[in-house]
Structure formats: structure tokens, C-alpha cells
Coordinates of C-alpha atoms (C1' of nucleotides) in Angstrom, one line a residue:
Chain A
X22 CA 105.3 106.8 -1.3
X23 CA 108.2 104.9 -0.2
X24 CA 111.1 104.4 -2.9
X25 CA 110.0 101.2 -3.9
X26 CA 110.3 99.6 -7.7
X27 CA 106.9 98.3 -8.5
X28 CA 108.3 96.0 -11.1
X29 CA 110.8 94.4 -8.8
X30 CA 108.9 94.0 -5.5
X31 CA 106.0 93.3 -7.0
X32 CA 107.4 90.2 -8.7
X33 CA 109.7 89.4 -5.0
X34 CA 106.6 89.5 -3.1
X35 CA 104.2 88.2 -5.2
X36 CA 107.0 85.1 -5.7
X37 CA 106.4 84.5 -1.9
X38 CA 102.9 84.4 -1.8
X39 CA 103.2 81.4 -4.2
X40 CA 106.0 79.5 -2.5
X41 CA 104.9 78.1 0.6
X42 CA 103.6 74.9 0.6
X43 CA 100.1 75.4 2.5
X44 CA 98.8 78.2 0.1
X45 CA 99.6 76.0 -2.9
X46 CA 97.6 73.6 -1.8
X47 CA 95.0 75.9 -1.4
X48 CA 95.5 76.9 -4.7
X49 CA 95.5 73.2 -6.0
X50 CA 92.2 72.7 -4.7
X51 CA 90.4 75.3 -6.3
X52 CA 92.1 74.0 -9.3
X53 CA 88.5 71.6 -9.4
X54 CA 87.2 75.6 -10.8
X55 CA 84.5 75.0 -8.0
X56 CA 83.9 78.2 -5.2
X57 CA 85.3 76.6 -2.0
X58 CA 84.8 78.3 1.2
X59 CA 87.0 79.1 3.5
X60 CA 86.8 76.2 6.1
X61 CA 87.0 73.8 3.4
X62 CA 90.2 75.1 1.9
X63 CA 91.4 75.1 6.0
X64 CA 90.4 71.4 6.5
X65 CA 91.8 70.7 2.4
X66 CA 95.2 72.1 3.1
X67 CA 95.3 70.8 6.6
X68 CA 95.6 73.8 8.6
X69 CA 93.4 75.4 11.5
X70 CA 90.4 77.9 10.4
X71 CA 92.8 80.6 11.9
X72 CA 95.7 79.9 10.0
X73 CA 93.9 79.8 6.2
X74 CA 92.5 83.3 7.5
X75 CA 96.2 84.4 6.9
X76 CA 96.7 82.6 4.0
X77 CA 93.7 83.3 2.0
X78 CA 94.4 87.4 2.8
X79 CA 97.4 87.1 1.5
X80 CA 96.3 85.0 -1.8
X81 CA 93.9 88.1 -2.3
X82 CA 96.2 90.8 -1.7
X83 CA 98.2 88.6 -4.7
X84 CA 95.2 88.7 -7.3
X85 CA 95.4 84.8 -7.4
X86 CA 91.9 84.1 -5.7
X87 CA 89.0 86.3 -5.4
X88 CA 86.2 86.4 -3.0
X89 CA 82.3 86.3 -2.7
X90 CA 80.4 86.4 1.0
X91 CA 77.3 85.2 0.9
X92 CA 75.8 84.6 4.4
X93 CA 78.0 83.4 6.8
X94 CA 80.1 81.9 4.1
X95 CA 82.5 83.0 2.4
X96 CA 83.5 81.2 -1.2
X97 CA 86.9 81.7 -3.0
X98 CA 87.7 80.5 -6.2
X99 CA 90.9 81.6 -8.6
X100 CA 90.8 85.2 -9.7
X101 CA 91.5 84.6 -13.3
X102 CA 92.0 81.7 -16.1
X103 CA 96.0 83.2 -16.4
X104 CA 96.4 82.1 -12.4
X105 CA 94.8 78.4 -13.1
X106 CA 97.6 78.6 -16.8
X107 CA 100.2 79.7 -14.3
X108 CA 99.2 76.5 -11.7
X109 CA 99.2 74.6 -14.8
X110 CA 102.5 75.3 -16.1
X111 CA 103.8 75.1 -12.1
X112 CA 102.3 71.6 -11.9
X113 CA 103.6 70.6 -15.2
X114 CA 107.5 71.7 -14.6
X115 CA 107.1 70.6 -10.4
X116 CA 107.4 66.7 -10.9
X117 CA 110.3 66.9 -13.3
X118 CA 112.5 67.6 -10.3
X119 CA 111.2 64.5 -8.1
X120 CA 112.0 61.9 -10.3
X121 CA 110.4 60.7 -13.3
X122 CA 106.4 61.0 -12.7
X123 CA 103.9 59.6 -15.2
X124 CA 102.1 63.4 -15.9
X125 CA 98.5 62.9 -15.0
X126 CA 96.6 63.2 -17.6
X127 CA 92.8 63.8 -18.2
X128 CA 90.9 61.4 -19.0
X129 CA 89.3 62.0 -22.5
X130 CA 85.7 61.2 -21.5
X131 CA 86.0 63.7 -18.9
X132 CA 87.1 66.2 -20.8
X133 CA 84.3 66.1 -22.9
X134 CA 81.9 66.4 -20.8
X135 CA 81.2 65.8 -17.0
X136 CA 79.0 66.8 -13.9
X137 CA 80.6 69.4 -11.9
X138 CA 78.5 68.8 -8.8
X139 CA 75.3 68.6 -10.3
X140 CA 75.3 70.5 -13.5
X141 CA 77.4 70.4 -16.9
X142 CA 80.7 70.9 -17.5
X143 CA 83.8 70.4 -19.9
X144 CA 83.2 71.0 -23.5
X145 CA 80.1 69.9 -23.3
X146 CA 79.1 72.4 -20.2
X147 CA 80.9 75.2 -21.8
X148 CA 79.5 74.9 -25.2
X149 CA 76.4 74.7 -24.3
X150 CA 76.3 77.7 -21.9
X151 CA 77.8 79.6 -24.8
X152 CA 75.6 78.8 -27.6
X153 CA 73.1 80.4 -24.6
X154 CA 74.8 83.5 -24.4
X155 CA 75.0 83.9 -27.9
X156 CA 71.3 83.6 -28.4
X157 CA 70.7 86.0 -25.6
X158 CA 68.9 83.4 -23.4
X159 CA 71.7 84.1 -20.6
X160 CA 73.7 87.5 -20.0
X161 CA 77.1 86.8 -18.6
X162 CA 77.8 89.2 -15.4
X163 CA 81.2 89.3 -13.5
X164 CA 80.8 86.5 -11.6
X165 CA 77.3 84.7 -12.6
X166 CA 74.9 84.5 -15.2
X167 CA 71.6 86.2 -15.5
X168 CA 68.3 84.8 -17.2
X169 CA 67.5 87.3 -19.6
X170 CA 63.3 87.4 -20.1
X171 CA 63.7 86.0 -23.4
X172 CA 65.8 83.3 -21.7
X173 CA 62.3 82.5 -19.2
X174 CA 60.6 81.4 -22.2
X175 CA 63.5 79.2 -23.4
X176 CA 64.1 77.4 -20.4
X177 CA 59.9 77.2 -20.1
X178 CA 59.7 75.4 -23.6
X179 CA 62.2 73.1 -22.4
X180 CA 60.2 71.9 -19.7
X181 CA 62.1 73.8 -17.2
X182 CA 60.5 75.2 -13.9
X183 CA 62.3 78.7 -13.6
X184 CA 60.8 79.8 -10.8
X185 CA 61.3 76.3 -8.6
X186 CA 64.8 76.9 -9.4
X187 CA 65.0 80.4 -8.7
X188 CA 62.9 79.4 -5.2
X189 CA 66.0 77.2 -3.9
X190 CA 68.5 78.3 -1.1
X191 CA 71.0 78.2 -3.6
X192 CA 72.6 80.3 -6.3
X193 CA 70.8 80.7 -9.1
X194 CA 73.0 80.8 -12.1
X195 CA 76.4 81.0 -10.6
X196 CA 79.6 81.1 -13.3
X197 CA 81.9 78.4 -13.1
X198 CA 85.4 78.5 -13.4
X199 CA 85.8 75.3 -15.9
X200 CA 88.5 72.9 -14.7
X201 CA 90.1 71.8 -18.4
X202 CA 88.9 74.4 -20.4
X203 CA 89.3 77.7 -18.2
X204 CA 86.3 78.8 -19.2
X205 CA 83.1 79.7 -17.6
X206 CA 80.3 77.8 -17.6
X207 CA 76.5 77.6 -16.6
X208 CA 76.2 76.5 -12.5
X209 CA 74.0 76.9 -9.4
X210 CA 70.1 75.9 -9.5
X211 CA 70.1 76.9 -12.8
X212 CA 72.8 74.7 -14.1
X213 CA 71.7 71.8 -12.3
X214 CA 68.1 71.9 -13.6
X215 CA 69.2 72.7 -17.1
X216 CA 70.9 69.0 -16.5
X217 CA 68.9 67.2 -14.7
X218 CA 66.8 68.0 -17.7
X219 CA 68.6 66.7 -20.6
X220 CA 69.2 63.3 -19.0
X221 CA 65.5 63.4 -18.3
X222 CA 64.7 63.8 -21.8
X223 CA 67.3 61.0 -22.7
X224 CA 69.7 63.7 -24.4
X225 CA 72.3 63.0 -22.5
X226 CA 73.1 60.2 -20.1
X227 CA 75.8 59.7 -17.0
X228 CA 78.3 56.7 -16.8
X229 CA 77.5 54.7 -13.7
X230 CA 80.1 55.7 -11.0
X231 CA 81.3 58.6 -12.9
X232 CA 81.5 62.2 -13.7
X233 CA 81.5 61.4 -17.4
X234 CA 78.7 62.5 -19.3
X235 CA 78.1 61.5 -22.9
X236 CA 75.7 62.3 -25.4
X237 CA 73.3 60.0 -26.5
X238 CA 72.1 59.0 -30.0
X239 CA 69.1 61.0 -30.2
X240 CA 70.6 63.5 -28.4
X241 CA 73.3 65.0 -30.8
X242 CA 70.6 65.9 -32.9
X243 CA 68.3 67.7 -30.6
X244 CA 71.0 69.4 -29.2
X245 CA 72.5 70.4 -32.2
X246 CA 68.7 72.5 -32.8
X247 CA 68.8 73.8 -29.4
X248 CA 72.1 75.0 -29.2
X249 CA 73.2 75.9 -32.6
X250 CA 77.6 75.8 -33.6
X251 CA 77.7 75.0 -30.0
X252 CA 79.8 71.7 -31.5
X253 CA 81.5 72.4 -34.0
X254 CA 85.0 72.0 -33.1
Chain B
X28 CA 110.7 55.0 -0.1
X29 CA 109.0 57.1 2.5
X30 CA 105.7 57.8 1.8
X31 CA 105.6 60.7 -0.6
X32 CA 102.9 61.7 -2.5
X33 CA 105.6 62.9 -5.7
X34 CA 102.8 65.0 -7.1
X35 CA 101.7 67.2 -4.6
X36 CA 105.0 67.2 -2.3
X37 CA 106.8 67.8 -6.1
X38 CA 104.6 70.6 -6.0
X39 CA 104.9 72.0 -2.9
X40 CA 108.7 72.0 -2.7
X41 CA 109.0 73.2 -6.3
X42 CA 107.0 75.9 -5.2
X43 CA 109.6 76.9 -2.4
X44 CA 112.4 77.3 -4.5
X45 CA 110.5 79.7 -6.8
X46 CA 109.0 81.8 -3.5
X47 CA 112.5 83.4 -2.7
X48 CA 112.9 86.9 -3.5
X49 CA 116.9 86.4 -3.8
X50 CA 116.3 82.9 -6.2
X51 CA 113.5 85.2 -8.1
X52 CA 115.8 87.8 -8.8
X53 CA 118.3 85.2 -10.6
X54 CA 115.9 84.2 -12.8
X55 CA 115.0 87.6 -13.2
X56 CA 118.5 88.2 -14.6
X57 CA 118.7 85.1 -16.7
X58 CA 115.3 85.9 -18.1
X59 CA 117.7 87.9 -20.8
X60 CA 118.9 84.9 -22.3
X61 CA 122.5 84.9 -21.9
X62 CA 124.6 82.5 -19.3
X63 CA 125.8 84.9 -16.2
X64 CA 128.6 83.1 -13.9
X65 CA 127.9 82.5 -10.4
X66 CA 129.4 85.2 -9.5
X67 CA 127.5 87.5 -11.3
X68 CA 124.0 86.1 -10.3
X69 CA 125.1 86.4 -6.8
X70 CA 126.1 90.5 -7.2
X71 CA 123.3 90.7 -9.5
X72 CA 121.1 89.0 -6.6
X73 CA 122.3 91.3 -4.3
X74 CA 123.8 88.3 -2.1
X75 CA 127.7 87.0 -1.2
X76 CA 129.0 84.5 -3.6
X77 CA 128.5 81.6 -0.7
X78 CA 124.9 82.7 -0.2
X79 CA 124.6 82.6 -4.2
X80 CA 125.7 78.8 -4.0
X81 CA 123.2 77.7 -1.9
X82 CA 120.7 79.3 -4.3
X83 CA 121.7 77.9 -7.2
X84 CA 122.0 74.3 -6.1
X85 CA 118.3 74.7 -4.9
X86 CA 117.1 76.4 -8.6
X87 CA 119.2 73.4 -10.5
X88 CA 117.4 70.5 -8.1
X89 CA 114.5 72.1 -9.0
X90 CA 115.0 72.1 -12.8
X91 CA 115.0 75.7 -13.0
X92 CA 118.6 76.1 -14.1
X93 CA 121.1 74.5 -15.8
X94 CA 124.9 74.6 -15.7
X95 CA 127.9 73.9 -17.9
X96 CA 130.9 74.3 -16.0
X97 CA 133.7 76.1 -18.5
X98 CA 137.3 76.3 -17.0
X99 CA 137.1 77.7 -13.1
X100 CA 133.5 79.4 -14.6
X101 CA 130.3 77.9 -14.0
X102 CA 127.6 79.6 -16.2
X103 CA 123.9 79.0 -15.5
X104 CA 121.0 79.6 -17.7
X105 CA 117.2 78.7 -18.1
X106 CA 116.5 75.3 -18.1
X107 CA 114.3 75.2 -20.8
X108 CA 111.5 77.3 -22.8
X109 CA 109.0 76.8 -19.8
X110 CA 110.7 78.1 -17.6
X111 CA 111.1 80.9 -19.2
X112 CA 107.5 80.9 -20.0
X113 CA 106.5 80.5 -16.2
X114 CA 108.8 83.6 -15.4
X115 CA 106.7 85.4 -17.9
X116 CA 103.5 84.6 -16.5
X117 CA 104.6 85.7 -13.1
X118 CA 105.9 88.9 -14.2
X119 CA 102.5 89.4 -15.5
X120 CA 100.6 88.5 -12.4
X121 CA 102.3 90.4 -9.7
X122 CA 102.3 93.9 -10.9
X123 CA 98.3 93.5 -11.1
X124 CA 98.8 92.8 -6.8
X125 CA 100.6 96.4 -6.7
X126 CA 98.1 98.8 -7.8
X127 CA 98.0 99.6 -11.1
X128 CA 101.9 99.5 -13.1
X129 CA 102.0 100.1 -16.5
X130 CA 103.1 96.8 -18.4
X131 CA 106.9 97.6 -19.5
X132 CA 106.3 96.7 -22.7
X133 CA 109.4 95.5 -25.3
X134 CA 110.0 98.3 -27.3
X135 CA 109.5 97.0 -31.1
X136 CA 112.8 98.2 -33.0
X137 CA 114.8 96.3 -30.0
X138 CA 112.5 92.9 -30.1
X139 CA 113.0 93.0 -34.5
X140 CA 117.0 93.2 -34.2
X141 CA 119.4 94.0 -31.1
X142 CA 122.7 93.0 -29.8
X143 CA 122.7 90.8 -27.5
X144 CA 126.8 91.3 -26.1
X145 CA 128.5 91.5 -29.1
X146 CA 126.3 89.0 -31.4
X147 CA 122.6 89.2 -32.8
X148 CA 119.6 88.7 -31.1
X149 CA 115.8 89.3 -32.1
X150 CA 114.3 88.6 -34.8
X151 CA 117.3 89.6 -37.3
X152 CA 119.6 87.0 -35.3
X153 CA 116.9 83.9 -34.6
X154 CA 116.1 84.7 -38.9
X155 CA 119.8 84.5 -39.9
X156 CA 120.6 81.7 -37.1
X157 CA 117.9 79.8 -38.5
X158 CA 118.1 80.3 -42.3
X159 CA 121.9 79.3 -41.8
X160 CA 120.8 76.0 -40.1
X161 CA 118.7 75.1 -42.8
X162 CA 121.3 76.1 -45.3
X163 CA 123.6 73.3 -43.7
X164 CA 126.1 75.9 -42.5
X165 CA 125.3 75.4 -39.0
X166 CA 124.1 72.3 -37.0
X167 CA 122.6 72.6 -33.8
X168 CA 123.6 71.2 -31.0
X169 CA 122.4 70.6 -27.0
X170 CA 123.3 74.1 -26.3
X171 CA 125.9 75.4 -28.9
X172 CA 126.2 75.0 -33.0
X173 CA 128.7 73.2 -34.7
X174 CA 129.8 74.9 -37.8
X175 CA 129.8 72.2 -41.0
X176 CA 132.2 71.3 -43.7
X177 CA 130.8 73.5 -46.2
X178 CA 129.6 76.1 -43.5
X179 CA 133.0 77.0 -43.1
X180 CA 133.7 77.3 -46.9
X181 CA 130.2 79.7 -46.8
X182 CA 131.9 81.8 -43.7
X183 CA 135.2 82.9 -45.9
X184 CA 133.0 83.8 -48.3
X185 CA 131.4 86.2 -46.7
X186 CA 134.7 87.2 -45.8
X187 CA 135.3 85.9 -42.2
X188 CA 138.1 84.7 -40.8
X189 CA 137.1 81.7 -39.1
X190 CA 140.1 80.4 -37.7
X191 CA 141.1 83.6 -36.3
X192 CA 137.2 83.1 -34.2
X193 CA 138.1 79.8 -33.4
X194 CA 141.5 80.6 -32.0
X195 CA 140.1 83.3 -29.8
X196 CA 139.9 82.0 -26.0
X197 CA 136.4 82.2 -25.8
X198 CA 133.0 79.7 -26.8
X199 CA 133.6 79.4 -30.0
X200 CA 129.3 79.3 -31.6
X201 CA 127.1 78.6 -28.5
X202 CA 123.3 78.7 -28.4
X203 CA 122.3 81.4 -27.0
X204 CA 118.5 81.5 -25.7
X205 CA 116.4 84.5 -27.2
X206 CA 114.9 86.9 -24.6
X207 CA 112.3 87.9 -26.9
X208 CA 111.5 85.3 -28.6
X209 CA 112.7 82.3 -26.9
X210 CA 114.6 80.7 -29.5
X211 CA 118.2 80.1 -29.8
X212 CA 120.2 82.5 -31.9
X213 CA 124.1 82.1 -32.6
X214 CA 126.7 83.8 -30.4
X215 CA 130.0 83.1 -29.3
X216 CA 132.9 84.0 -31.2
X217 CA 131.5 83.1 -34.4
X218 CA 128.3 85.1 -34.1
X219 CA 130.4 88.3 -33.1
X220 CA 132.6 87.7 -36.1
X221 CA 129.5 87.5 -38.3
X222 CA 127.7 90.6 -36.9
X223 CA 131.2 92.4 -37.0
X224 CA 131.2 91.6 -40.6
X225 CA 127.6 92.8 -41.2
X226 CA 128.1 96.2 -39.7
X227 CA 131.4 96.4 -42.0
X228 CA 129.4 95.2 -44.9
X229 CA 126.7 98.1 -43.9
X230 CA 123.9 95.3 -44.5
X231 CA 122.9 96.3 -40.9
X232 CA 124.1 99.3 -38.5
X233 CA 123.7 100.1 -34.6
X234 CA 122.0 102.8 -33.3
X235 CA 124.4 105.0 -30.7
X236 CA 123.7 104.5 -27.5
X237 CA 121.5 101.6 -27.8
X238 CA 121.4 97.8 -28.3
X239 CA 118.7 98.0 -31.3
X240 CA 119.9 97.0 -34.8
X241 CA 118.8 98.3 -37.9
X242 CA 119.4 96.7 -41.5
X243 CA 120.2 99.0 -43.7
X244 CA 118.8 100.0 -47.3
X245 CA 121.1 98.0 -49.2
X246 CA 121.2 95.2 -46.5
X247 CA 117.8 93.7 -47.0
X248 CA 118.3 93.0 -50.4
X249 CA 122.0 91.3 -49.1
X250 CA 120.1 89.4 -46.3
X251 CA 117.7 88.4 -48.9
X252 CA 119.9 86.8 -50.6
X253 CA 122.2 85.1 -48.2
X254 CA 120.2 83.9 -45.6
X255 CA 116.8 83.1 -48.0
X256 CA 113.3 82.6 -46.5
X257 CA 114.5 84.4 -43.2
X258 CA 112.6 87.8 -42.9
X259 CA 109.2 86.2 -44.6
X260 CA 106.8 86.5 -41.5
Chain C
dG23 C1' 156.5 76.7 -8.5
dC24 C1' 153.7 81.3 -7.4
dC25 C1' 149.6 84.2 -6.9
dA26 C1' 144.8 85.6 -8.3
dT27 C1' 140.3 84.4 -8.8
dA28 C1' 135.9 81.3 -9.0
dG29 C1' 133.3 78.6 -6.4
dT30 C1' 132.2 75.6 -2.1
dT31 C1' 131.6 74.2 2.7
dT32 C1' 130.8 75.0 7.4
dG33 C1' 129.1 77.0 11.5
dG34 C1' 126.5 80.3 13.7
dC35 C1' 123.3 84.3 14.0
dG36 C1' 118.9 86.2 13.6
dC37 C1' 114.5 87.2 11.6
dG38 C1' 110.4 86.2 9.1
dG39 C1' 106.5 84.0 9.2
dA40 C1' 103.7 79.6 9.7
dG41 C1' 101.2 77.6 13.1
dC42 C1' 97.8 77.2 17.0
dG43 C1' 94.5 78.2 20.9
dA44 C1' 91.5 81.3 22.9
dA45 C1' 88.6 85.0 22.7
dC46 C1' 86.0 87.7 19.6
dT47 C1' 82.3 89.2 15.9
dA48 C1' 78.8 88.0 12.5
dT49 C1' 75.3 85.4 10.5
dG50 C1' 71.6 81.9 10.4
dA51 C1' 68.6 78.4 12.6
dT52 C1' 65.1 77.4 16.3
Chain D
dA5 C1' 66.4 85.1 23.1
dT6 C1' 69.5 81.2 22.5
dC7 C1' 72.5 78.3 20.4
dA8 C1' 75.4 76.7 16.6
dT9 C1' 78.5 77.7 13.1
dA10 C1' 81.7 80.6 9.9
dG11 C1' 85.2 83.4 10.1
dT12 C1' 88.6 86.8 12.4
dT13 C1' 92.0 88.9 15.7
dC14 C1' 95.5 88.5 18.9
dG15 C1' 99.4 86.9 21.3
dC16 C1' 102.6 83.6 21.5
dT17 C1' 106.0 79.9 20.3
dC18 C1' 109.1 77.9 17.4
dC19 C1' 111.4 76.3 13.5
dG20 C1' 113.1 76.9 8.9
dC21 C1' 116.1 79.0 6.2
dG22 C1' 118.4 83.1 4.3
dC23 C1' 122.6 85.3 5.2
dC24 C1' 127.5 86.0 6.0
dA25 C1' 132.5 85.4 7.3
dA26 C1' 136.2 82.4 7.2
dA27 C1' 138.5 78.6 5.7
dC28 C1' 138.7 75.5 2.0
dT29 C1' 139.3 73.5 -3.0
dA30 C1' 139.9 74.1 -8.0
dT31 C1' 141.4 76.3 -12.0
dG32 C1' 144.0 79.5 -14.9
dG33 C1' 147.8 82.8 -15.8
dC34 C1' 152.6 83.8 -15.0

DNA sequence: GCCATAGTTTGGCGCGGAGCGAACTATGAT
DNA sequence: ATCATAGTTCGCTCCGCGCCAAACTATGGC
């Protein structure tokens, strides 16, 4: 054990891992709260394949992303809703050097609720997958969710096919990393079914040319008996 | 105007200042509160005084510092409350990168009442500060407090000589920013006379050997009653 | 005026590390 | 088995930039 304060380095270290300009970016992309792998955060930062190698190391030895292999693949996403706070608060004191800059703000639509890819997210994502949770239809895990056999039934009296879902070349009911909120929410084959679902059933309907996802009339109501104080706030 | 995306190369560069271990460990030492010279972010750095320049040009551009040149002094201090706040996140990100570390946590007696120099700091001094400020005695300023009319009147009351404070070649009541609790407290010459007078009062006492500060039996009634509504929470 | 001290500017040295291409392994598709 | 693709390892180049010494300016004390 060389004499080295833990405190100190730690913080030096850890410092450079966040300041160089091609990790960042890296970091900024998975920002979106999706699993990216790691040619797409190469080709997104605008390095080679070889290079991220070195950079995504390093961003796990730093605890800011964590990693799943599945297959050949291999998806990152942020290790933890304090690293996406700490990009936040990076993001939000970074412009005030370069001049004024108008802070980009979210859309309010968006935050409320979206597609993220092809199943639900903002509030509306996350409350719903946690009204689920609470009623033991889903069983949160580290990095996914888990049907429980309660939950079968649940998603069956919807009018959901389970085991179509669970037949796809695709995660099943992957947890995602929510973009605005920081806060999981229901993904994979799972997810997307779940959604492609409620707009079937005319609970919920996409803007044209959007992500925004709003609720409809009818829909407030039926949700509200399906997922009960998932709306309160 | 070249063409430069202000967001993400705003970013990018912010993010360089911040990834230096020598820049890291200024802000480590400012992270107390107080204003330290050039010079003594420089030693403290571990760096020459020409090195420290170079540093602390980069860490104002980047909004990370601010300056008030006094005489042939130049103190620096957090630019703001976020900063201070992004400092804080990273300090509890990186140890997690270097195995376990216990979390050096504030030991409660200093984070309630301590010196900060020769004035108060904690919760005693942001409670008194602020109780005086809503008395009228004080009147905040950008970064110092401007005693009033009638605060000077409240001052000799108490039994301070105010004009021997003001004579004494030294900031007379500057804002100083609370480690802790990240709110400004008063110092300078003033706030030394007043936590002088305290101590002689025996409303509060020092421990030996350490910056905490105590307030003494009889004091909390004293407080109580000048400086009213500061000790609720 | 003098000297002492705080901070800056400049020039040059040297190292860390970011970058890439090429060769490699590992997994999946056919 | 064969090919395609994802990711890694290695060796190398090269540039940015952190650092200091020395010479400079600016301020304060006497």
C-alpha cells in the first residue's frame, strides 16, 4: 500500500477523468438515460473504436458509467442518478463562461411524458412503472425489471401477449435510466408492448413528429384504475 | 464568429479547467469559505506563484472563481453557491472510484458553531449574521456588509468599539461564504470584534485546541434575546 | 527616495496522454 | 467452416499544457 491520501487523489484523479473533452461527450450522450454501446459512443464522440476502448475504461474505473455485455455488445449507461445531477449542474455552470447562452430548457410536453425509443417515459413512464412495482406486478432488480407471476396475469388482462414479448431478440424488461426525472423506468420488449398497448386502446396518443406523448380524455380515467396514485403530484 | 457550438464546446472546455489536479486542489482549499491570496493557493497547490497565475486566470474565465484585488493582494474565492455545490458532488463521487473510504463526515459541534479565523461561522454565526440583517443592523452587500445608522448605535451597546474596528487596517465586515452551510456569515474586523465580545460576555466559549464554539448556559438566554428568531430550527 | 513583497509575463523544457492503424480475440449469422 | 462485426491490445507519434526560473510591474511600508 503506497502512501497515498484516498481523499486527495481520489478527488485529483477522478477530476481528470471528467476533464477531457472526448469523455464528456461520452458522458453527454448517455445523458438521453438510454444503454449505448460502445461503438456508438466511439462514432458519437468522434473518435476511433480503439480510442473509446481507453476512454470508457477509464470512465468505469471512475464509477461514472457502468457496464452490461450482452452478446457481442457491450451497453454503457451512467452508473448512478448523482453522476447524471453532477453532468447537470456541469452543464448548467459550463455556458456561463462562453458568453451569455439561452439555458436549454425542456420542453414541458416532453417532460411529461414521451417515447424513449419505443416505450414510456418522463412522468408519465415513471409513474406508471411505479404504481407497478407497488402493486407487485414488476420486481425491480439491479439493472432491470422482472415480471412477477402475479404480474403475467396483469399484463394478460390488459390484452398483453407476455410470452410474444418475452420471445423477442430483445431485452425483456430492461430499467431505464430516466432522462429528466433520474429515475428508472419500465424498457425493453416489455416496455414497448406495455405502450404500444395504451395507444392501441386510445389511452394514450403520440403527437405527430414527436416524442410527446399525452393522455387522452378517456384515458386519465382508465389509467387512474390501473395504476392507482400513480398521478398524484 | 467561428463556428462554435457554445453548448457543447462551453462544456467541453469548462470541463478542462475543472480536470487539473493542481486547479482541483484550489478549489479544494477555497471549499472552506474564506478568500486565500494568490500566493497562498499557489503554496497551498503545491505549485510556484507564476504556475499559480496561470491557474487562476483559467478557474476565473471559467467562472469558477472570483477576485477582488485589495492593495498589492488579490484574494479569490468561490464564485458562487454552485460551485461550491459542484465541488461537493465530486468529492462525493471519487472516493467511491478508490475502493471503499469512509465519508469524512463534518463533525456536528464544529458544523453548529466554529471559528472561522477569528470571527463566527456555522450555524451560531450564519443565525446571528442573519438575525442582525433582519434587525436593520447590517445590510448586505455583493460580498461584504455595510453596518447601518442605527446598527452602529446597536454595536456600542453591546459594548463594542466600533471605530476602533473600523480604524484597524483590515476589511472592515466582509461576507464571508459558510463552508458548512453555504451561506454568508459576517467577518472582518467587525465580526472579530463581536465574537471577541461574546467570549468576554461568556454568552459563548471556545473549546482548547479546537475551532468548535460552544454557547454557554447563560448565553442562549442572551442570544435569545439579542439576535431573536435566530436559533429556531 | 529606498527596499520588500505580491503578482505577472515570457521562454523553454519535458511528460502525460489522446489519438490512430494494424493485428488480435470473441461472438453471432449463414 | 466461413465470414462479418464488436471490441481490445499494442506500438507509435505528436501535441497540449503544466511547470519553473528569471525578469518584469505594482503596491505598501519606511
Amino acid at each position: 500500500m503506497t502512501k497515498l491520501e484516498s481523499g486527495e487523489a481520489g478527488l485529483e484523479s477522478f477530476a481528470k477523468i471528467i476533464g477531457d473533452a472526448t469523455r464528456i461527450r461520452m458522458l453527454q450522450l448517455l445523458m438521453e438515460g438510454r444503454a449505448l454501446t460502445a461503438k456508438e459512443l466511439a462514432y458519437g464522440a468522434r473518435v476511433e473504436p480503439a480510442t473509446a476502448t481507453q476512454h470508457l475504461r477509464r470512465l468505469q474505473e471512475g464509477g461514472l458509467v457502468s457496464m452490461k455485455a450482452q452478446g457481442r455488445h457491450k451497453y454503457f449507461k451512467l452508473a448512478s442518478a448523482q453522476v447524471a445531477e453532477l453532468m447537470e449542474l456541469l452543464m448548467v455552470l459550463a455556458p456561463a463562461r462562453n458568453g451569455r447562452s439561452v439555458e436549454p430548457r425542456i420542453e414541458e410536453p416532453l417532460r411529461r411524458g414521451r417515447m424513449c425509443y419505443d416505450h414510456l417515459a418522463g412522468e408519465l413512464g415513471i409513474g406508471i412503472t411505479e404504481a407497478l412495482v407497488k402493486q407487485g406486478v414488476l420486481r425491480q432488480e439491479t439493472d432491470a425489471f422482472v415480471l412477477t407471476r402475479r404480474g403475467g396475469a396483469w399484463f394478460a388482462a390488459l390484452g398483453i401477449d407476455v410470452e410474444a414479448a418475452r420471445a423477442l431478440r430483445r431485452k425483456f424488461a430492461t430499467s431505464c435510466l430516466d432522462w429528466s426525472e433520474r429515475r428508472d423506468h419500465l424498457g425493453g420488449a416489455l416496455g414497448a408492448a406495455l405502450a404500444e398497448r395504451l395507444v392501441d386502446l386510445g389511452w394514450i396518443a403520440r403527437k405527430r413528429n414527436s416524442r410527446a406523448v399525452t393522455v387522452t380524455e378517456a384515458g386519465w380515467r382508465k389509467l387512474a384504475e390501473h395504476f392507482p396514485n400513480a398521478f398524484d403530484a
